[in-house]
Amino acid sequence: PYYVDLNQNLFLQASLHSSDLNLTLFVDTCVASPDPSNFKTLTYELIRSGCVKDSTYTSYHSSYSHVAQFAFNAFSFVNRYPSVYLQCELVVCRERDYSSRCYQGCVSRFKRDAGS
């Protein structure tokens, strides 16, 4: 566990360890939950499909394409839960493949009406 005070900035970094230096990392989704085994029921979204959902979420540029860095302010789930767990989904793409998910940024996914 990592202990922080409420509203303290929490900095995170993910690194891809590969002999292929032409890969890049993209933070697609990060969801918080008070339950480490359930990220569906009671959740708080920081970023979803590349779209920032929390106003304190900040993405940082790294000089290394295989490193993703971001931060957000620590928060509590209504003071009823002593811990908050984070689950993030990152995407690995070929560097400079501008048609890949890593270069699309925020993607709004619309569900089609059953009648269309």
JSON list of C-alpha atoms in Angstrom, two decimals:
[
{"chain": "A", "resi": 1, "resn": "PRO", "atom": "CA", "xyz": [0.00, 0.00, 0.00]},
{"chain": "A", "resi": 2, "resn": "TYR", "atom": "CA", "xyz": [0.95, 3.61, -0.55]},
{"chain": "A", "resi": 3, "resn": "TYR", "atom": "CA", "xyz": [-0.36, 6.09, 2.01]},
{"chain": "A", "resi": 4, "resn": "VAL", "atom": "CA", "xyz": [-1.25, 9.65, 1.09]},
{"chain": "A", "resi": 5, "resn": "ASP", "atom": "CA", "xyz": [-3.26, 12.46, 2.63]},
{"chain": "A", "resi": 6, "resn": "LEU", "atom": "CA", "xyz": [-6.52, 13.65, 1.10]},
{"chain": "A", "resi": 7, "resn": "ASN", "atom": "CA", "xyz": [-6.00, 16.07, -1.80]},
{"chain": "A", "resi": 8, "resn": "GLN", "atom": "CA", "xyz": [-2.30, 15.25, -1.93]},
{"chain": "A", "resi": 9, "resn": "ASN", "atom": "CA", "xyz": [-0.94, 14.91, -5.46]},
{"chain": "A", "resi": 10, "resn": "LEU", "atom": "CA", "xyz": [-0.26, 11.28, -6.30]},
{"chain": "A", "resi": 11, "resn": "PHE", "atom": "CA", "xyz": [2.23, 10.75, -9.14]},
{"chain": "A", "resi": 12, "resn": "LEU", "atom": "CA", "xyz": [2.32, 7.49, -11.07]},
{"chain": "A", "resi": 13, "resn": "GLN", "atom": "CA", "xyz": [4.58, 6.12, -13.75]},
{"chain": "A", "resi": 14, "resn": "ALA", "atom": "CA", "xyz": [4.31, 3.02, -15.91]},
{"chain": "A", "resi": 15, "resn": "SER", "atom": "CA", "xyz": [7.25, 1.67, -17.86]},
{"chain": "A", "resi": 16, "resn": "LEU", "atom": "CA", "xyz": [7.37, -0.81, -20.69]},
{"chain": "A", "resi": 17, "resn": "HIS", "atom": "CA", "xyz": [10.39, -3.11, -20.48]},
{"chain": "A", "resi": 18, "resn": "SER", "atom": "CA", "xyz": [11.12, -4.38, -23.98]},
{"chain": "A", "resi": 19, "resn": "SER", "atom": "CA", "xyz": [14.11, -4.74, -26.26]},
{"chain": "A", "resi": 20, "resn": "ASP", "atom": "CA", "xyz": [11.97, -3.10, -28.99]},
{"chain": "A", "resi": 21, "resn": "LEU", "atom": "CA", "xyz": [12.65, 0.62, -28.59]},
{"chain": "A", "resi": 22, "resn": "ASN", "atom": "CA", "xyz": [10.01, 1.58, -31.16]},
{"chain": "A", "resi": 23, "resn": "LEU", "atom": "CA", "xyz": [7.07, 1.10, -28.80]},
{"chain": "A", "resi": 24, "resn": "THR", "atom": "CA", "xyz": [5.04, 3.73, -27.00]},
{"chain": "A", "resi": 25, "resn": "LEU", "atom": "CA", "xyz": [2.64, 3.63, -24.02]},
{"chain": "A", "resi": 26, "resn": "PHE", "atom": "CA", "xyz": [-0.76, 5.30, -23.74]},
{"chain": "A", "resi": 27, "resn": "VAL", "atom": "CA", "xyz": [-2.90, 5.52, -20.59]},
{"chain": "A", "resi": 28, "resn": "ASP", "atom": "CA", "xyz": [-6.38, 4.59, -21.86]},
{"chain": "A", "resi": 29, "resn": "THR", "atom": "CA", "xyz": [-8.40, 4.03, -18.68]},
{"chain": "A", "resi": 30, "resn": "CYS", "atom": "CA", "xyz": [-7.87, 4.37, -14.92]},
{"chain": "A", "resi": 31, "resn": "VAL", "atom": "CA", "xyz": [-10.65, 3.51, -12.50]},
{"chain": "A", "resi": 32, "resn": "ALA", "atom": "CA", "xyz": [-10.60, 3.65, -8.70]},
{"chain": "A", "resi": 33, "resn": "SER", "atom": "CA", "xyz": [-12.58, 1.39, -6.38]},
{"chain": "A", "resi": 34, "resn": "PRO", "atom": "CA", "xyz": [-12.76, 0.68, -2.63]},
{"chain": "A", "resi": 35, "resn": "ASP", "atom": "CA", "xyz": [-12.87, -3.04, -3.49]},
{"chain": "A", "resi": 36, "resn": "PRO", "atom": "CA", "xyz": [-9.69, -4.51, -5.05]},
{"chain": "A", "resi": 37, "resn": "SER", "atom": "CA", "xyz": [-11.65, -7.32, -6.69]},
{"chain": "A", "resi": 38, "resn": "ASN", "atom": "CA", "xyz": [-14.56, -5.27, -8.10]},
{"chain": "A", "resi": 39, "resn": "PHE", "atom": "CA", "xyz": [-13.97, -2.43, -10.52]},
{"chain": "A", "resi": 40, "resn": "LYS", "atom": "CA", "xyz": [-17.54, -2.49, -11.90]},
{"chain": "A", "resi": 41, "resn": "THR", "atom": "CA", "xyz": [-19.96, -1.68, -9.05]},
{"chain": "A", "resi": 42, "resn": "LEU", "atom": "CA", "xyz": [-18.72, 1.26, -6.97]},
{"chain": "A", "resi": 43, "resn": "THR", "atom": "CA", "xyz": [-16.10, 3.08, -9.01]},
{"chain": "A", "resi": 44, "resn": "TYR", "atom": "CA", "xyz": [-14.65, 6.48, -9.71]},
{"chain": "A", "resi": 45, "resn": "GLU", "atom": "CA", "xyz": [-13.23, 7.17, -13.17]},
{"chain": "A", "resi": 46, "resn": "LEU", "atom": "CA", "xyz": [-10.07, 9.21, -13.54]},
{"chain": "A", "resi": 47, "resn": "ILE", "atom": "CA", "xyz": [-9.75, 8.63, -17.29]},
{"chain": "A", "resi": 48, "resn": "ARG", "atom": "CA", "xyz": [-11.89, 6.49, -19.60]},
{"chain": "A", "resi": 49, "resn": "SER", "atom": "CA", "xyz": [-11.05, 5.74, -23.27]},
{"chain": "A", "resi": 50, "resn": "GLY", "atom": "CA", "xyz": [-8.44, 8.49, -23.17]},
{"chain": "A", "resi": 51, "resn": "CYS", "atom": "CA", "xyz": [-11.01, 11.05, -21.97]},
{"chain": "A", "resi": 52, "resn": "VAL", "atom": "CA", "xyz": [-10.15, 12.75, -18.67]},
{"chain": "A", "resi": 53, "resn": "LYS", "atom": "CA", "xyz": [-13.01, 12.38, -16.17]},
{"chain": "A", "resi": 54, "resn": "ASP", "atom": "CA", "xyz": [-11.37, 13.88, -13.06]},
{"chain": "A", "resi": 55, "resn": "SER", "atom": "CA", "xyz": [-10.39, 17.55, -13.15]},
{"chain": "A", "resi": 56, "resn": "THR", "atom": "CA", "xyz": [-7.25, 16.87, -11.07]},
{"chain": "A", "resi": 57, "resn": "TYR", "atom": "CA", "xyz": [-5.90, 14.26, -13.52]},
{"chain": "A", "resi": 58, "resn": "THR", "atom": "CA", "xyz": [-2.80, 15.46, -15.35]},
{"chain": "A", "resi": 59, "resn": "SER", "atom": "CA", "xyz": [-0.79, 13.60, -17.96]},
{"chain": "A", "resi": 60, "resn": "TYR", "atom": "CA", "xyz": [2.92, 14.38, -18.20]},
{"chain": "A", "resi": 61, "resn": "HIS", "atom": "CA", "xyz": [5.13, 14.18, -21.26]},
{"chain": "A", "resi": 62, "resn": "SER", "atom": "CA", "xyz": [8.09, 11.86, -20.84]},
{"chain": "A", "resi": 63, "resn": "SER", "atom": "CA", "xyz": [11.20, 12.07, -22.98]},
{"chain": "A", "resi": 64, "resn": "TYR", "atom": "CA", "xyz": [10.94, 8.28, -23.24]},
{"chain": "A", "resi": 65, "resn": "SER", "atom": "CA", "xyz": [8.09, 6.88, -25.36]},
{"chain": "A", "resi": 66, "resn": "HIS", "atom": "CA", "xyz": [8.02, 3.67, -23.30]},
{"chain": "A", "resi": 67, "resn": "VAL", "atom": "CA", "xyz": [7.14, 5.61, -20.13]},
{"chain": "A", "resi": 68, "resn": "ALA", "atom": "CA", "xyz": [3.70, 7.00, -19.22]},
{"chain": "A", "resi": 69, "resn": "GLN", "atom": "CA", "xyz": [3.42, 9.48, -16.34]},
{"chain": "A", "resi": 70, "resn": "PHE", "atom": "CA", "xyz": [0.33, 10.98, -14.74]},
{"chain": "A", "resi": 71, "resn": "ALA", "atom": "CA", "xyz": [-0.94, 12.42, -11.47]},
{"chain": "A", "resi": 72, "resn": "PHE", "atom": "CA", "xyz": [-4.19, 13.13, -9.64]},
{"chain": "A", "resi": 73, "resn": "ASN", "atom": "CA", "xyz": [-5.32, 14.35, -6.23]},
{"chain": "A", "resi": 74, "resn": "ALA", "atom": "CA", "xyz": [-5.90, 11.62, -3.66]},
{"chain": "A", "resi": 75, "resn": "PHE", "atom": "CA", "xyz": [-9.55, 11.28, -2.64]},
{"chain": "A", "resi": 76, "resn": "SER", "atom": "CA", "xyz": [-11.78, 9.21, -0.37]},
{"chain": "A", "resi": 77, "resn": "PHE", "atom": "CA", "xyz": [-14.90, 7.15, -1.06]},
{"chain": "A", "resi": 78, "resn": "VAL", "atom": "CA", "xyz": [-17.37, 8.92, 1.26]},
{"chain": "A", "resi": 79, "resn": "ASN", "atom": "CA", "xyz": [-15.12, 8.24, 4.30]},
{"chain": "A", "resi": 80, "resn": "ARG", "atom": "CA", "xyz": [-16.64, 4.75, 4.60]},
{"chain": "A", "resi": 81, "resn": "TYR", "atom": "CA", "xyz": [-13.77, 2.94, 2.94]},
{"chain": "A", "resi": 82, "resn": "PRO", "atom": "CA", "xyz": [-10.24, 3.05, 4.37]},
{"chain": "A", "resi": 83, "resn": "SER", "atom": "CA", "xyz": [-8.53, 2.19, 1.07]},
{"chain": "A", "resi": 84, "resn": "VAL", "atom": "CA", "xyz": [-8.84, 3.12, -2.57]},
{"chain": "A", "resi": 85, "resn": "TYR", "atom": "CA", "xyz": [-7.53, 0.77, -5.28]},
{"chain": "A", "resi": 86, "resn": "LEU", "atom": "CA", "xyz": [-6.55, 1.80, -8.78]},
{"chain": "A", "resi": 87, "resn": "GLN", "atom": "CA", "xyz": [-6.84, -0.27, -11.95]},
{"chain": "A", "resi": 88, "resn": "CYS", "atom": "CA", "xyz": [-5.37, 1.17, -15.15]},
{"chain": "A", "resi": 89, "resn": "GLU", "atom": "CA", "xyz": [-5.41, -0.06, -18.72]},
{"chain": "A", "resi": 90, "resn": "LEU", "atom": "CA", "xyz": [-2.50, 0.99, -20.89]},
{"chain": "A", "resi": 91, "resn": "VAL", "atom": "CA", "xyz": [-2.09, 0.46, -24.61]},
{"chain": "A", "resi": 92, "resn": "VAL", "atom": "CA", "xyz": [1.18, -0.45, -26.31]},
{"chain": "A", "resi": 93, "resn": "CYS", "atom": "CA", "xyz": [1.62, 0.80, -29.88]},
{"chain": "A", "resi": 94, "resn": "ARG", "atom": "CA", "xyz": [4.30, 1.21, -32.49]},
{"chain": "A", "resi": 95, "resn": "GLU", "atom": "CA", "xyz": [5.93, 4.60, -32.13]},
{"chain": "A", "resi": 96, "resn": "ARG", "atom": "CA", "xyz": [4.82, 7.08, -34.80]},
{"chain": "A", "resi": 97, "resn": "ASP", "atom": "CA", "xyz": [1.96, 4.83, -35.97]},
{"chain": "A", "resi": 98, "resn": "TYR", "atom": "CA", "xyz": [-0.51, 7.70, -36.01]},
{"chain": "A", "resi": 99, "resn": "SER", "atom": "CA", "xyz": [-3.43, 5.44, -36.91]},
{"chain": "A", "resi": 100, "resn": "SER", "atom": "CA", "xyz": [-2.94, 3.41, -33.68]},
{"chain": "A", "resi": 101, "resn": "ARG", "atom": "CA", "xyz": [-4.94, 3.84, -30.47]},
{"chain": "A", "resi": 102, "resn": "CYS", "atom": "CA", "xyz": [-2.02, 5.61, -28.78]},
{"chain": "A", "resi": 103, "resn": "TYR", "atom": "CA", "xyz": [-2.37, 8.62, -31.06]},
{"chain": "A", "resi": 104, "resn": "GLN", "atom": "CA", "xyz": [-6.18, 8.92, -31.10]},
{"chain": "A", "resi": 105, "resn": "GLY", "atom": "CA", "xyz": [-6.50, 10.61, -27.70]},
{"chain": "A", "resi": 106, "resn": "CYS", "atom": "CA", "xyz": [-10.00, 10.86, -26.26]},
{"chain": "A", "resi": 107, "resn": "VAL", "atom": "CA", "xyz": [-12.39, 8.45, -27.98]},
{"chain": "A", "resi": 108, "resn": "SER", "atom": "CA", "xyz": [-16.09, 8.79, -27.28]},
{"chain": "A", "resi": 109, "resn": "ARG", "atom": "CA", "xyz": [-17.77, 5.48, -27.87]},
{"chain": "A", "resi": 110, "resn": "PHE", "atom": "CA", "xyz": [-21.40, 5.79, -28.86]},
{"chain": "A", "resi": 111, "resn": "LYS", "atom": "CA", "xyz": [-23.75, 2.84, -28.62]},
{"chain": "A", "resi": 112, "resn": "ARG", "atom": "CA", "xyz": [-25.96, 2.35, -31.64]},
{"chain": "A", "resi": 113, "resn": "ASP", "atom": "CA", "xyz": [-29.71, 2.30, -31.20]},
{"chain": "A", "resi": 114, "resn": "ALA", "atom": "CA", "xyz": [-31.11, -1.22, -31.68]},
{"chain": "A", "resi": 115, "resn": "GLY", "atom": "CA", "xyz": [-33.44, 0.13, -34.36]},
{"chain": "A", "resi": 116, "resn": "SER", "atom": "CA", "xyz": [-30.73, 1.55, -36.60]}
]
